[in-house]
Amino acid sequence: MSDLPQRQTDIGPPHYSKFLHPVIAKNYGKWQYHEVLSPGTMVHVSETGDKIYTVRIASPRLLSTDTIREHCAIAEKHCGGYLRFTSRNNVEFFVDAESKVAPLVKDLEAKGFLLGGIGPRISNIVHTQGWVHCHSAATDASGLVKAIMDECSEYFTTKELPNKVRLAVACCVNMCGAVHCSDIALVGVHKTPPRIDDVNVKNACEVPSTIASCPTSAISPNPATKSVKIKLEKCMYCGNCYSVCPAMPIADAKNDGIAIVVGGKVNSLRSNPKFSKLVVPWIPNNPPRWPQVTDAIKVILKAYIAGAKKHERVGEWIERIGWEGFFKETGFEFKYQHIDDFTFARETYRMASTFKWS
Amino acid sequence: MSKKYDTPMLDELEKGAFPSFVTEIKRAAAHSDMSNDLLGHTETCYKERVTHWKHGGIVGVRGYGGGVIGRYSDMPDKFPGVAHFHTVRLNSPSGFYYKADALVELCDLWDKYGSGLTNIHGSTGDLVFLGTRTENLEPFFAETSSRGWDLGGSGSALRTPSCCLGKSRCEWANIDTMAITNDITQHYQDEMHRPAFPYKFKFKVAGCACDCIASIARADMSIIGTWKGNIRVNQAEVANYAKTMNIQAEIIDMCPTGCMKLDGKELRIDNANCNRCMHCIAKMTKALRPGTEQGATLLLGSKAPIVTGALMSWVIVPFIKMEPPYEEFYELIDKIWEWWDENGKNRERIGELIERLSFPRFLKEVGLEPSPAMVKEPRRDPFFFWAEEDIER
Amino acid sequence: MEKEEVKKIIYALVEASTGKKKLKQSDILKKVSADHGIEKDEVKAALRDLVDAGTLIFTYFGGSFIEIPPK
């Protein structure tokens, strides 16, 4: 490997200024307003009078170098080579005149790219690695995203909603991504405790840190095997012990599944940021298209579209009609699992007699 | 070329309007045995409804303690191409802006040393290069670092800071998110590459309360732009909006503090009662702009539910200027990390530690004054502590 | 204390801990600093030398640790 260049350390990323379109660099900090021109295009107008047009396309996030090269070729042809990715993994192209938008759009559409995601719509789904690359996944993420976005694609490309609906998928409760504060989110969950491989616990794991990893103190030493044991009624299947000790696998093909949580948001517009709350505790993994999951999401969307006022996010609509109203509108069954008995439980009990009949 | 796998379940996910990750894997599989075996491997996961990846292992580049995530298949004999399938995280440039030539160069290197598959971006905001063998890690690092790229964070370290695009293309940014993010990243290279914390630590920088980077939900320190003083109003544009929008219903009635009213055709704002939620500004962007005394609110502590429940960041510094060289900010961060290092347990995030010990104690020990801005309401119980100097002896 | 001396102390500490308790970087800095009255920054510089040379490595298992590389 003598032909390798000299490695460098601690240099950090390239400075962003190298990658800014000249109009963006010139008008940095001078932007005055923007307008959404179509579901896939918008214009930002500067105090200097300059304009930058942005064209946005969908991406599956998992990208081959071949597809990235296609993005780059289009950026070279139309945008001086400049492009960016959004925090929801869409791709954005820039041009500095309205007349340059249509040729760019034409080339993007000819390549089969899907324009949209801007405005009160469903943008791309933030998601995790799932079965494609993760050891702790209770479900796949990319497949769920694909199945849901296929069902909802018209809310990406054309149709409007009362406000943005932010979707997220996490393949386990570690939740790499802001799943716990999304309008509608899916999270992979287990229903059975980890299985203890005594020999490997002894050889590969630190028993004290394995015990300490359990949030409900369900794990204790097992002197007989020099391993650990689990008090089954205390385990709530979080899998944290598996994160610190690989000899406690928790994946269970028959019992792993998906929970749906709704009503979260991260912005402060009108109301404070909100956590997502449980509405469906478990749906079996049914790949490749998870029809029960996509059906449930469509039920939620339909009720939101019918009930929400303009600008209300899912969580704001639900708070106005009440969670009892949400279960009534969606017809979802309310189960024991919906009632919190963990860290923040007390805050969630209704300490008033002012509920609505459902 | 290697074996062709039957992938009936994955093929199903090539149908439909939205772009397909399966198509991407197949494109890479056309020139990569690793990606070809990933197809067979993933189809097996789909058939059996269970993951076939093992826990990470000890892999990385010399001198660093992060930036590479070890990944091994539990079916290496069946799918040798993914026997090793490690991830390399490259630190993305602030704002996720790129130039085509730089990206193409990375693509060429990844086709040479890896699977040809990426995530742009990973959840933390890194450029994720998905799938390579242990022996390719050093060469890939030498090639990329010599071209000006560095690894991002992983493990019990500072994770790659990220931000919304801020002043580069947004009229609402109250702080220069990209400059701040780049500065933090460069300032703390050692903390990113050589894990020294009890657990991970994330910074995310948002230009306003719209929080397009979701900092309040997923950063141990959320830096959110805000302002003091009056919202700037262009009454002529207010009048223009009135032609197409019901300002009373869509703006005034939705204001959480009831601080706005229409006076004839003019919009009046009681700025002292505004909590800067951004609703009116976001919906009337031509007419309303944030005030000119701009800075940030610092919030601390958010994390996902593992282990004792999800937290959102809460206010620790109501207002800070956030201008270079950020001395006051870095002094505070160093004090917070020192306190976390002194008191934190393995795998304990800063938010959890504060919950376990005490928020007032945290404030006192890092030298922050209490403020009503830090709480929704004062405590309800009478069980509070006093210091020695508060007691008459 | 000479850096080479500090490096020996660190290596011995990690070696003695192997198979018993994994040490985090911070554990090493605190322990060596307290036991030998050396500034943490000095310990850190010595540890960095050891890691740069590959004598010790960072490992990850539900947290980042310093260990002797596997043979």
mmCIF file of N, CA, C and O in Angstrom, chain B residues 123-179:
data_model
loop_
_atom_site.group_PDB
_atom_site.id
_atom_site.type_symbol
_atom_site.label_atom_id
_atom_site.label_comp_id
_atom_site.label_asym_id
_atom_site.label_seq_id
_atom_site.Cartn_x
_atom_site.Cartn_y
_atom_site.Cartn_z
ATOM 1 N N SER B 123 -28.349 9.368 10.766
ATOM 2 C CA SER B 123 -29.219 10.148 11.663
ATOM 3 C C SER B 123 -28.484 11.298 12.341
ATOM 4 O O SER B 123 -29.045 12.358 12.564
ATOM 5 N N THR B 124 -27.221 11.092 12.676
ATOM 6 C CA THR B 124 -26.474 12.147 13.355
ATOM 7 C C THR B 124 -25.991 13.219 12.375
ATOM 8 O O THR B 124 -25.584 14.295 12.779
ATOM 9 N N GLY B 125 -26.038 12.924 11.083
ATOM 10 C CA GLY B 125 -25.644 13.907 10.092
ATOM 11 C C GLY B 125 -24.316 13.607 9.427
ATOM 12 O O GLY B 125 -23.779 14.436 8.707
ATOM 13 N N ASP B 126 -23.771 12.414 9.657
ATOM 14 C CA ASP B 126 -22.531 12.042 8.978
ATOM 15 C C ASP B 126 -22.829 11.548 7.573
ATOM 16 O O ASP B 126 -23.908 11.022 7.287
ATOM 17 N N LEU B 127 -21.820 11.685 6.722
ATOM 18 C CA LEU B 127 -21.821 10.964 5.454
ATOM 19 C C LEU B 127 -21.499 9.520 5.821
ATOM 20 O O LEU B 127 -20.402 9.243 6.315
ATOM 21 N N VAL B 128 -22.434 8.618 5.582
ATOM 22 C CA VAL B 128 -22.240 7.245 6.028
ATOM 23 C C VAL B 128 -21.854 6.364 4.842
ATOM 24 O O VAL B 128 -22.580 6.307 3.849
ATOM 25 N N PHE B 129 -20.710 5.746 4.957
ATOM 26 C CA PHE B 129 -20.260 4.804 3.928
ATOM 27 C C PHE B 129 -20.496 3.407 4.472
ATOM 28 O O PHE B 129 -19.890 3.000 5.458
ATOM 29 N N LEU B 130 -21.402 2.703 3.809
ATOM 30 C CA LEU B 130 -22.024 1.532 4.388
ATOM 31 C C LEU B 130 -21.410 0.256 3.833
ATOM 32 O O LEU B 130 -21.729 -0.148 2.727
ATOM 33 N N GLY B 131 -20.515 -0.358 4.594
ATOM 34 C CA GLY B 131 -20.060 -1.673 4.196
ATOM 35 C C GLY B 131 -18.671 -1.732 3.609
ATOM 36 O O GLY B 131 -18.465 -1.457 2.421
ATOM 37 N N THR B 132 -17.697 -2.106 4.426
ATOM 38 C CA THR B 132 -16.364 -2.401 3.897
ATOM 39 C C THR B 132 -15.680 -3.403 4.816
ATOM 40 O O THR B 132 -16.171 -3.716 5.902
ATOM 41 N N ARG B 133 -14.524 -3.888 4.363
ATOM 42 C CA ARG B 133 -13.770 -4.864 5.138
ATOM 43 C C ARG B 133 -12.734 -4.161 6.011
ATOM 44 O O ARG B 133 -12.294 -3.050 5.716
ATOM 45 N N THR B 134 -12.314 -4.846 7.081
ATOM 46 C CA THR B 134 -11.377 -4.255 8.035
ATOM 47 C C THR B 134 -10.107 -3.732 7.352
ATOM 48 O O THR B 134 -9.666 -2.618 7.614
ATOM 49 N N GLU B 135 -9.570 -4.519 6.417
ATOM 50 C CA GLU B 135 -8.288 -4.129 5.805
ATOM 51 C C GLU B 135 -8.422 -2.911 4.889
ATOM 52 O O GLU B 135 -7.419 -2.324 4.503
ATOM 53 N N ASN B 136 -9.657 -2.531 4.552
ATOM 54 C CA ASN B 136 -9.837 -1.358 3.692
ATOM 55 C C ASN B 136 -9.994 -0.059 4.474
ATOM 56 O O ASN B 136 -10.039 1.022 3.891
ATOM 57 N N LEU B 137 -10.090 -0.160 5.805
ATOM 58 C CA LEU B 137 -10.383 1.035 6.600
ATOM 59 C C LEU B 137 -9.235 2.045 6.531
ATOM 60 O O LEU B 137 -9.457 3.225 6.263
ATOM 61 N N GLU B 138 -8.011 1.587 6.776
ATOM 62 C CA GLU B 138 -6.864 2.509 6.754
ATOM 63 C C GLU B 138 -6.669 3.143 5.381
ATOM 64 O O GLU B 138 -6.505 4.363 5.290
ATOM 65 N N PRO B 139 -6.671 2.346 4.306
ATOM 66 C CA PRO B 139 -6.513 2.980 2.982
ATOM 67 C C PRO B 139 -7.617 4.019 2.684
ATOM 68 O O PRO B 139 -7.323 5.102 2.194
ATOM 69 N N PHE B 140 -8.861 3.678 3.011
ATOM 70 C CA PHE B 140 -9.948 4.619 2.738
ATOM 71 C C PHE B 140 -9.752 5.895 3.550
ATOM 72 O O PHE B 140 -9.981 7.008 3.058
ATOM 73 N N PHE B 141 -9.295 5.736 4.791
ATOM 74 C CA PHE B 141 -9.064 6.915 5.636
ATOM 75 C C PHE B 141 -7.907 7.749 5.077
ATOM 76 O O PHE B 141 -7.981 8.987 5.025
ATOM 77 N N ALA B 142 -6.847 7.089 4.634
ATOM 78 C CA ALA B 142 -5.708 7.835 4.067
ATOM 79 C C ALA B 142 -6.142 8.611 2.821
ATOM 80 O O ALA B 142 -5.813 9.786 2.655
ATOM 81 N N GLU B 143 -6.915 7.946 1.971
ATOM 82 C CA GLU B 143 -7.352 8.590 0.724
ATOM 83 C C GLU B 143 -8.279 9.776 1.011
ATOM 84 O O GLU B 143 -8.146 10.843 0.404
ATOM 85 N N THR B 144 -9.232 9.577 1.931
ATOM 86 C CA THR B 144 -10.201 10.657 2.170
ATOM 87 C C THR B 144 -9.570 11.771 2.997
ATOM 88 O O THR B 144 -9.786 12.948 2.701
ATOM 89 N N SER B 145 -8.794 11.430 4.020
ATOM 90 C CA SER B 145 -8.241 12.488 4.874
ATOM 91 C C SER B 145 -7.226 13.324 4.097
ATOM 92 O O SER B 145 -7.140 14.538 4.293
ATOM 93 N N SER B 146 -6.498 12.697 3.181
ATOM 94 C CA SER B 146 -5.532 13.471 2.388
ATOM 95 C C SER B 146 -6.251 14.426 1.436
ATOM 96 O O SER B 146 -5.660 15.374 0.941
ATOM 97 N N ARG B 147 -7.536 14.183 1.207
ATOM 98 C CA ARG B 147 -8.324 15.080 0.364
ATOM 99 C C ARG B 147 -9.195 16.037 1.188
ATOM 100 O O ARG B 147 -10.123 16.656 0.676
ATOM 101 N N GLY B 148 -8.916 16.089 2.487
ATOM 102 C CA GLY B 148 -9.582 17.116 3.298
ATOM 103 C C GLY B 148 -10.802 16.660 4.058
ATOM 104 O O GLY B 148 -11.543 17.481 4.598
ATOM 105 N N TRP B 149 -11.040 15.346 4.129
ATOM 106 C CA TRP B 149 -12.184 14.839 4.895
ATOM 107 C C TRP B 149 -11.684 14.177 6.169
ATOM 108 O O TRP B 149 -10.578 13.640 6.211
ATOM 109 N N ASP B 150 -12.507 14.165 7.192
ATOM 110 C CA ASP B 150 -12.116 13.524 8.450
ATOM 111 C C ASP B 150 -13.276 12.656 8.929
ATOM 112 O O ASP B 150 -14.410 12.805 8.453
ATOM 113 N N LEU B 151 -12.987 11.773 9.865
ATOM 114 C CA LEU B 151 -14.045 10.911 10.393
ATOM 115 C C LEU B 151 -14.932 11.679 11.363
ATOM 116 O O LEU B 151 -14.491 12.610 12.032
ATOM 117 N N GLY B 152 -16.189 11.260 11.450
ATOM 118 C CA GLY B 152 -17.119 11.808 12.431
ATOM 119 C C GLY B 152 -17.001 11.044 13.742
ATOM 120 O O GLY B 152 -16.123 10.192 13.910
ATOM 121 N N GLY B 153 -17.908 11.328 14.659
ATOM 122 C CA GLY B 153 -17.822 10.729 15.987
ATOM 123 C C GLY B 153 -18.655 9.464 16.117
ATOM 124 O O GLY B 153 -19.622 9.252 15.394
ATOM 125 N N SER B 154 -18.236 8.607 17.056
ATOM 126 C CA SER B 154 -19.073 7.482 17.477
ATOM 127 C C SER B 154 -18.612 7.087 18.869
ATOM 128 O O SER B 154 -17.598 7.577 19.355
ATOM 129 N N GLY B 155 -19.376 6.221 19.518
ATOM 130 C CA GLY B 155 -19.007 5.803 20.865
ATOM 131 C C GLY B 155 -19.215 6.908 21.893
ATOM 132 O O GLY B 155 -19.976 7.847 21.680
ATOM 133 N N SER B 156 -18.491 6.776 23.025
ATOM 134 C CA SER B 156 -18.667 7.720 24.136
ATOM 135 C C SER B 156 -17.871 8.993 23.870
ATOM 136 O O SER B 156 -16.921 9.306 24.577
ATOM 137 N N ALA B 157 -18.286 9.703 22.849
ATOM 138 C CA ALA B 157 -17.506 10.847 22.381
ATOM 139 C C ALA B 157 -18.433 11.956 21.930
ATOM 140 O O ALA B 157 -19.651 11.771 21.865
ATOM 141 N N LEU B 158 -17.818 13.087 21.585
ATOM 142 C CA LEU B 158 -18.581 14.117 20.899
ATOM 143 C C LEU B 158 -18.983 13.572 19.537
ATOM 144 O O LEU B 158 -18.146 13.068 18.797
ATOM 145 N N ARG B 159 -20.261 13.638 19.227
ATOM 146 C CA ARG B 159 -20.724 13.202 17.921
ATOM 147 C C ARG B 159 -20.687 14.380 16.946
ATOM 148 O O ARG B 159 -20.721 15.538 17.366
ATOM 149 N N THR B 160 -20.646 14.042 15.672
ATOM 150 C CA THR B 160 -20.598 15.057 14.628
ATOM 151 C C THR B 160 -21.676 16.118 14.846
ATOM 152 O O THR B 160 -22.864 15.796 14.800
ATOM 153 N N PRO B 161 -21.290 17.365 15.131
ATOM 154 C CA PRO B 161 -22.317 18.395 15.306
ATOM 155 C C PRO B 161 -23.013 18.683 13.973
ATOM 156 O O PRO B 161 -22.406 18.555 12.924
ATOM 157 N N SER B 162 -24.282 19.035 14.038
ATOM 158 C CA SER B 162 -24.959 19.383 12.788
ATOM 159 C C SER B 162 -25.921 20.537 13.015
ATOM 160 O O SER B 162 -26.199 20.921 14.148
ATOM 161 N N CYS B 163 -26.429 21.087 11.916
ATOM 162 C CA CYS B 163 -27.235 22.308 12.013
ATOM 163 C C CYS B 163 -28.214 22.414 10.859
ATOM 164 O O CYS B 163 -28.089 21.724 9.856
ATOM 165 N N CYS B 164 -29.194 23.307 11.014
ATOM 166 C CA CYS B 164 -30.021 23.718 9.881
ATOM 167 C C CYS B 164 -29.163 24.608 8.997
ATOM 168 O O CYS B 164 -28.057 24.985 9.371
ATOM 169 N N LEU B 165 -29.666 24.963 7.819
ATOM 170 C CA LEU B 165 -28.800 25.723 6.900
ATOM 171 C C LEU B 165 -28.675 27.197 7.267
ATOM 172 O O LEU B 165 -27.904 27.939 6.652
ATOM 173 N N GLY B 166 -29.450 27.649 8.267
ATOM 174 C CA GLY B 166 -29.246 28.974 8.844
ATOM 175 C C GLY B 166 -29.225 30.122 7.846
ATOM 176 O O GLY B 166 -30.044 30.179 6.929
ATOM 177 N N LYS B 167 -28.270 31.004 8.030
ATOM 178 C CA LYS B 167 -28.211 32.232 7.237
ATOM 179 C C LYS B 167 -27.874 31.991 5.768
ATOM 180 O O LYS B 167 -27.985 32.890 4.955
ATOM 181 N N SER B 168 -27.458 30.761 5.433
ATOM 182 C CA SER B 168 -27.072 30.526 4.044
ATOM 183 C C SER B 168 -28.270 30.631 3.103
ATOM 184 O O SER B 168 -28.129 31.061 1.966
ATOM 185 N N ARG B 169 -29.455 30.204 3.581
ATOM 186 C CA ARG B 169 -30.626 30.307 2.701
ATOM 187 C C ARG B 169 -31.919 30.442 3.488
ATOM 188 O O ARG B 169 -32.937 29.904 3.097
ATOM 189 N N CYS B 170 -31.877 31.101 4.636
ATOM 190 C CA CYS B 170 -33.115 31.213 5.406
ATOM 191 C C CYS B 170 -33.184 32.591 6.031
ATOM 192 O O CYS B 170 -32.212 33.050 6.637
ATOM 193 N N GLU B 171 -34.326 33.220 5.904
ATOM 194 C CA GLU B 171 -34.496 34.589 6.400
ATOM 195 C C GLU B 171 -34.784 34.628 7.900
ATOM 196 O O GLU B 171 -34.831 35.692 8.486
ATOM 197 N N TRP B 172 -34.960 33.479 8.528
ATOM 198 C CA TRP B 172 -35.338 33.467 9.945
ATOM 199 C C TRP B 172 -34.167 33.195 10.884
ATOM 200 O O TRP B 172 -34.330 33.209 12.109
ATOM 201 N N ALA B 173 -32.999 32.904 10.341
ATOM 202 C CA ALA B 173 -31.875 32.494 11.197
ATOM 203 C C ALA B 173 -31.417 33.657 12.077
ATOM 204 O O ALA B 173 -31.069 34.727 11.574
ATOM 205 N N ASN B 174 -31.405 33.430 13.373
ATOM 206 C CA ASN B 174 -30.955 34.450 14.317
ATOM 207 C C ASN B 174 -29.482 34.288 14.675
ATOM 208 O O ASN B 174 -28.907 35.147 15.333
ATOM 209 N N ILE B 175 -28.921 33.159 14.295
ATOM 210 C CA ILE B 175 -27.504 32.913 14.544
ATOM 211 C C ILE B 175 -26.914 32.274 13.300
ATOM 212 O O ILE B 175 -27.644 31.709 12.475
ATOM 213 N N ASP B 176 -25.601 32.361 13.172
ATOM 214 C CA ASP B 176 -24.924 31.778 12.013
ATOM 215 C C ASP B 176 -24.660 30.299 12.311
ATOM 216 O O ASP B 176 -23.568 29.908 12.722
ATOM 217 N N THR B 177 -25.688 29.488 12.102
ATOM 218 C CA THR B 177 -25.633 28.077 12.517
ATOM 219 C C THR B 177 -24.447 27.333 11.901
ATOM 220 O O THR B 177 -23.811 26.518 12.562
ATOM 221 N N MET B 178 -24.174 27.610 10.634
ATOM 222 C CA MET B 178 -23.111 26.855 9.948
ATOM 223 C C MET B 178 -21.737 27.239 10.483
ATOM 224 O O MET B 178 -20.878 26.372 10.673
ATOM 225 N N ALA B 179 -21.534 28.538 10.728
ATOM 226 C CA ALA B 179 -20.245 28.972 11.285
ATOM 227 C C ALA B 179 -20.055 28.396 12.692
ATOM 228 O O ALA B 179 -18.971 27.923 13.039
#
